[in-house]
mmCIF file of C-alpha atoms in Angstrom:
data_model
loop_
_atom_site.group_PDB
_atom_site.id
_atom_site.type_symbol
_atom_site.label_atom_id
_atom_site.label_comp_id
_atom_site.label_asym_id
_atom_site.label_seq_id
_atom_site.Cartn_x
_atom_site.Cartn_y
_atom_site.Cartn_z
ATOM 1 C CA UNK A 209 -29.182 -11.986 -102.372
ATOM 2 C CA UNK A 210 -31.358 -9.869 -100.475
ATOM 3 C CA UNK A 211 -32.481 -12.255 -98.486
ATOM 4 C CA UNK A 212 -29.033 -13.762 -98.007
ATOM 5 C CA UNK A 213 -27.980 -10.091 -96.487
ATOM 6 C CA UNK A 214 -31.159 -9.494 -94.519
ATOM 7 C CA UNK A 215 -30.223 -13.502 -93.137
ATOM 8 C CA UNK A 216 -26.887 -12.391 -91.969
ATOM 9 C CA UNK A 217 -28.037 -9.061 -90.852
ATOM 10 C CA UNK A 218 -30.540 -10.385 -88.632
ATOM 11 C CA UNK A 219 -27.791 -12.955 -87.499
ATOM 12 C CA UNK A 220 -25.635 -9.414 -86.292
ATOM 13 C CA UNK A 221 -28.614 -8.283 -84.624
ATOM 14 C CA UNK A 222 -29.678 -11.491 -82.817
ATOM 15 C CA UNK A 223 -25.455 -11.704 -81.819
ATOM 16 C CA UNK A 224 -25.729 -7.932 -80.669
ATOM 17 C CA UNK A 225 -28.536 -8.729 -78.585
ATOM 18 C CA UNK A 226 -27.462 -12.082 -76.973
ATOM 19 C CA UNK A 227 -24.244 -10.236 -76.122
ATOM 20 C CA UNK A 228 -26.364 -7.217 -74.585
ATOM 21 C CA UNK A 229 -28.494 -9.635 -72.491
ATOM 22 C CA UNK A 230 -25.286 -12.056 -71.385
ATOM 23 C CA UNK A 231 -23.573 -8.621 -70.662
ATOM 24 C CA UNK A 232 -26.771 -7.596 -68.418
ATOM 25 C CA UNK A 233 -27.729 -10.832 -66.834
ATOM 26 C CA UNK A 234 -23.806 -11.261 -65.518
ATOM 27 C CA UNK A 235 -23.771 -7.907 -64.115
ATOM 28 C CA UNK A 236 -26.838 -8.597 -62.457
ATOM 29 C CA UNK A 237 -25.596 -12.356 -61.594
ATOM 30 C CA UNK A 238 -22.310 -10.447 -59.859
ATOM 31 C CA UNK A 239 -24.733 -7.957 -58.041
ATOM 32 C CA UNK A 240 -26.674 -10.663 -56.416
ATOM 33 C CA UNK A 241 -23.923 -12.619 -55.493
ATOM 34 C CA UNK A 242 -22.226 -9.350 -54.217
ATOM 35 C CA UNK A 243 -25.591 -8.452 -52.312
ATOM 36 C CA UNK A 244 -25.386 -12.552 -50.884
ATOM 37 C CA UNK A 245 -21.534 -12.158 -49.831
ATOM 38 C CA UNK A 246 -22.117 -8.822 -48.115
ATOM 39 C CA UNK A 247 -24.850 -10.295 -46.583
ATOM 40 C CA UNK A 248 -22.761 -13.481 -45.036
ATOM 41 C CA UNK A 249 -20.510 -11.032 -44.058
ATOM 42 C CA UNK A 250 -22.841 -8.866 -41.968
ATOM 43 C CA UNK A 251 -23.938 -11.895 -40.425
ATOM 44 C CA UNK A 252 -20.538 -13.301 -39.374
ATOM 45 C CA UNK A 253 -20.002 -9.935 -38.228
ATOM 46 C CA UNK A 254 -23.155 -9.686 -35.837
ATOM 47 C CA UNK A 255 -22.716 -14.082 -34.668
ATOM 48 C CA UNK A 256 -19.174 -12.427 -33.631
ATOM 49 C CA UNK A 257 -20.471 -9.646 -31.621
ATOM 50 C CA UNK A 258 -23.292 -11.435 -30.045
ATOM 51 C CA UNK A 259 -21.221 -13.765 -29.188
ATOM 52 C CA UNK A 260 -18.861 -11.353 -27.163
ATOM 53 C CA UNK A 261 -21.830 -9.508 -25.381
ATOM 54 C CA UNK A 262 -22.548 -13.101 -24.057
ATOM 55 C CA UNK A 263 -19.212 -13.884 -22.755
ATOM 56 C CA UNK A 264 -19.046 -10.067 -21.358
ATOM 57 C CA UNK A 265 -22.391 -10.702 -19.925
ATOM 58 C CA UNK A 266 -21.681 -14.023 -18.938
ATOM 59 C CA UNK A 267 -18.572 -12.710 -17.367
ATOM 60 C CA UNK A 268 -20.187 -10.145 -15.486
ATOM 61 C CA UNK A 269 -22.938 -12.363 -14.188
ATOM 62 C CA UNK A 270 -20.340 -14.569 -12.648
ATOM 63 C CA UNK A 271 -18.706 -11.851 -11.584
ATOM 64 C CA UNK A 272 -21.688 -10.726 -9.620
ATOM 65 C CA UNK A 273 -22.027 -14.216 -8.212
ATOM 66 C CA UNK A 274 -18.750 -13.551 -6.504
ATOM 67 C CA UNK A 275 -19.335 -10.134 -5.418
ATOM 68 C CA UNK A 276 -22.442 -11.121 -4.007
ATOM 69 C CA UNK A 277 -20.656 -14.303 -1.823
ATOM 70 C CA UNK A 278 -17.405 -11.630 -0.948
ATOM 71 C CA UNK A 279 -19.979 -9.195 0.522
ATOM 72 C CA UNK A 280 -22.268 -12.021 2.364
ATOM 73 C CA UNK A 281 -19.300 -13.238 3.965
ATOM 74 C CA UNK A 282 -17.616 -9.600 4.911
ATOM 75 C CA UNK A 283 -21.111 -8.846 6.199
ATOM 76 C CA UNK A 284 -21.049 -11.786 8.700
ATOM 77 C CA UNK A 285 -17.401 -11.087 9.504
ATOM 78 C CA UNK A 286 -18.561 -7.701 10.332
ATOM 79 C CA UNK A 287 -21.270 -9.175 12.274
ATOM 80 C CA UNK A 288 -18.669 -11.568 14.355
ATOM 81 C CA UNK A 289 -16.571 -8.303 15.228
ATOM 82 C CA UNK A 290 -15.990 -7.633 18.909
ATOM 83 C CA UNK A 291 -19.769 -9.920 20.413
ATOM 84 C CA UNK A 292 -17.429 -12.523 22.190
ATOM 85 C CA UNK A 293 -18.126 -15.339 19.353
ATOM 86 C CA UNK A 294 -14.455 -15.068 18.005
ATOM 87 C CA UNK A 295 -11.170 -15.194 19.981
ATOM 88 C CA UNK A 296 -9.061 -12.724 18.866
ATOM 89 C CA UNK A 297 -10.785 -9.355 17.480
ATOM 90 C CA UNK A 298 -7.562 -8.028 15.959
ATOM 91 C CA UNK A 299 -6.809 -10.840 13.465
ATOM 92 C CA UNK A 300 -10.594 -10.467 12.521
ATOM 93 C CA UNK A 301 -10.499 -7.075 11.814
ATOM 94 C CA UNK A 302 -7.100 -7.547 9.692
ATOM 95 C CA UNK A 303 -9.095 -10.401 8.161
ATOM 96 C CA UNK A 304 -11.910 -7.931 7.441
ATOM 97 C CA UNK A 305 -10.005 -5.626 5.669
ATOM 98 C CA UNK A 306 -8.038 -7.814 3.787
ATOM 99 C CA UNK A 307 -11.252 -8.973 2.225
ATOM 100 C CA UNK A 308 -12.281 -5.699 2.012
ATOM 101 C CA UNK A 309 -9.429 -5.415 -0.724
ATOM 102 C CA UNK A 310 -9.815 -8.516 -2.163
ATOM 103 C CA UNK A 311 -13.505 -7.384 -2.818
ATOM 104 C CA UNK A 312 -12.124 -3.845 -4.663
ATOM 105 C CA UNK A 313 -9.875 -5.741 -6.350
ATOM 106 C CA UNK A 314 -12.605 -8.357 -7.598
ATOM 107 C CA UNK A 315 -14.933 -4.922 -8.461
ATOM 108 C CA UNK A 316 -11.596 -3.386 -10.900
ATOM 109 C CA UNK A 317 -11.764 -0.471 -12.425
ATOM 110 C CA UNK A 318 -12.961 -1.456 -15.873
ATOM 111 C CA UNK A 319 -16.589 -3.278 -14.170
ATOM 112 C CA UNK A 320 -17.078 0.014 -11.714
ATOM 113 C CA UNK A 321 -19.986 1.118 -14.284
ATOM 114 C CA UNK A 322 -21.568 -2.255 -14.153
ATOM 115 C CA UNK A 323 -20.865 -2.660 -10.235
ATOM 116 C CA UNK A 324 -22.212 0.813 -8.720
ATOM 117 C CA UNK A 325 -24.408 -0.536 -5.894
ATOM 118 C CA UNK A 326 -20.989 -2.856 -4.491
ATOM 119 C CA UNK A 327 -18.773 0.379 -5.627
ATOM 120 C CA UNK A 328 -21.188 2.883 -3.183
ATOM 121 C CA UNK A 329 -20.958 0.232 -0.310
ATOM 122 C CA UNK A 330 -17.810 -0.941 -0.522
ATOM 123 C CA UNK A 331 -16.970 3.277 -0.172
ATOM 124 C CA UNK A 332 -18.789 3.346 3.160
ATOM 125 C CA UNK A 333 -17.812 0.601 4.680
ATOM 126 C CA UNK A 334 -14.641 2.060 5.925
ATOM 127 C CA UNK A 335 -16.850 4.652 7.945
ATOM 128 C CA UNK A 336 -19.085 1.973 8.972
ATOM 129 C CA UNK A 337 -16.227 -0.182 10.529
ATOM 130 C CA UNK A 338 -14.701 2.983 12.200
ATOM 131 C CA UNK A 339 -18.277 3.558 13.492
ATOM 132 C CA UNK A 340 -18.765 0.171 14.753
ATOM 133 C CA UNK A 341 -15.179 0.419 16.498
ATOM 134 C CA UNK A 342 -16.086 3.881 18.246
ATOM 135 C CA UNK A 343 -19.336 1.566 19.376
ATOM 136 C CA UNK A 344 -17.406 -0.965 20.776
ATOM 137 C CA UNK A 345 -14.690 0.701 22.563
ATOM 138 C CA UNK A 346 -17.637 2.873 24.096
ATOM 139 C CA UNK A 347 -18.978 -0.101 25.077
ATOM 140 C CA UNK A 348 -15.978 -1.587 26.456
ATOM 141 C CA UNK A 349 -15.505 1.497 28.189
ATOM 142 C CA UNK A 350 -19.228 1.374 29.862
ATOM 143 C CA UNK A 351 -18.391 -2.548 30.938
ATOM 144 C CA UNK A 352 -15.346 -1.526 32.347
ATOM 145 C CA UNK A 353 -16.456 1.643 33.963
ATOM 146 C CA UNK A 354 -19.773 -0.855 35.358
ATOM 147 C CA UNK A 355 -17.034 -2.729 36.784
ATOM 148 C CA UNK A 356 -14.829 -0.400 38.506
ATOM 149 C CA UNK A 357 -18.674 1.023 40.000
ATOM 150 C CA UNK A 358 -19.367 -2.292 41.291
ATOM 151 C CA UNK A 359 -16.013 -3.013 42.994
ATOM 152 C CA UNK A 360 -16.214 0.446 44.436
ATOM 153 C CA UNK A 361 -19.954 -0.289 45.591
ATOM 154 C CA UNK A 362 -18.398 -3.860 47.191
ATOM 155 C CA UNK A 363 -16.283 -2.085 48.565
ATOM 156 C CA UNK A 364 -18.137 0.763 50.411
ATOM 157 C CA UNK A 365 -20.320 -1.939 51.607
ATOM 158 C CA UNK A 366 -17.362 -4.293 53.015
ATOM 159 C CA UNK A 367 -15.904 -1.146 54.512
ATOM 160 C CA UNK A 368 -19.687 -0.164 56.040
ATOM 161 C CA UNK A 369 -19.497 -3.361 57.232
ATOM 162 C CA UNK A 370 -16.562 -3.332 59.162
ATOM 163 C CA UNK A 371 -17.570 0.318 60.722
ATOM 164 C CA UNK A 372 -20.580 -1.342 61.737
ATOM 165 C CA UNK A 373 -19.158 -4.198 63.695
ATOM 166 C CA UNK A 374 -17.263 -2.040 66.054
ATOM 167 C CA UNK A 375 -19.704 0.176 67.955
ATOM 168 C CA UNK A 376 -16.824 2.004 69.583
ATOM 169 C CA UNK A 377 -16.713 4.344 66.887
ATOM 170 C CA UNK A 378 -20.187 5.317 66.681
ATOM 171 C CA UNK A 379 -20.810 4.395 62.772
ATOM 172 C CA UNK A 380 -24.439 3.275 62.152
ATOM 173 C CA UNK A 381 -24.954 2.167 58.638
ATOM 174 C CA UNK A 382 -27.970 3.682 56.816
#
């Protein structure tokens, strides 16, 4: 009988045991499935955010692209203004500014960060056209001051000319 109760004793024991170790191997079953979820997780998580930097960045490179055609062509607009190439300076210059807009607009206020060097010239380009105004209408000025100067000159010399055909009243030209 002894052996009979040591038998089922050692029975309890192995039970006790196998329930300890089933007990321990499913908590540490949960824990690496836990650590395996959390780990998906943080993965989705980062696919997600790397893929919005490269949209963002995608968007801003594109974004650039335009910024970069906007100011090539307001630079050769600029370039037309008041040399004679183009008919009618006005419309130009209304042209010019409404590009000029167009371009702030394009920059936005979010993408001003990411966009200084267009932000800091797009700033001074009002006081470069207002510049490049006061040089033309100085200019125009000069051409039409040259031209009032040579009119006057053509006509001291037609008027010399005349004195100098009638020697009645003594008028030698120089």
């Amino acid at each position: 009988m002894n052996s009979n109760k040591g038998k089922k004793q050692n029975i309890e024991e192995i039970r006790r045991e196998l329930k300890k170790f089933i007990g321990h191997f499913s908590v540490l079953v949960l824990l690496s499935f836990g650590v395996v979820y959390l780990f998906w997780v943080s993965y989705d998580c980062q696919c997600t955010n790397i893929q919005k930097d490269v949209i963002a960045y995608k968007e801003i490179l594109n974004k650039q692209q335009v910024l970069s055609s906007k100011l090539d062509t307001i630079y050769y607009r600029m370039s037309l203004l008041n040399t004679d190439k183009v008919r009618n300076n006005m419309f130009l210059g209304d042209y010019i500014s409404k590009n000029i807009q167009d371009f702030r607009k394009a920059i936005g206020e979010d993408s001003i960060a990411e966009f200084k060097h267009y932000y800091f010239f797009i700033t001074q380009i009002d006081s470069l056209l207002s510049l490049k105004n006061e040089i033309v209408s100085i200019t125009n000025r000069e051409q039409h001051i040259l031209k009032d100067l040579n009119e006057c000159i053509n006509r001291i010399t037609k008027i010399d000319q005349e004195l100098s055909k009638t020697p009645s009243l003594g008028f030698q030209s120089r």
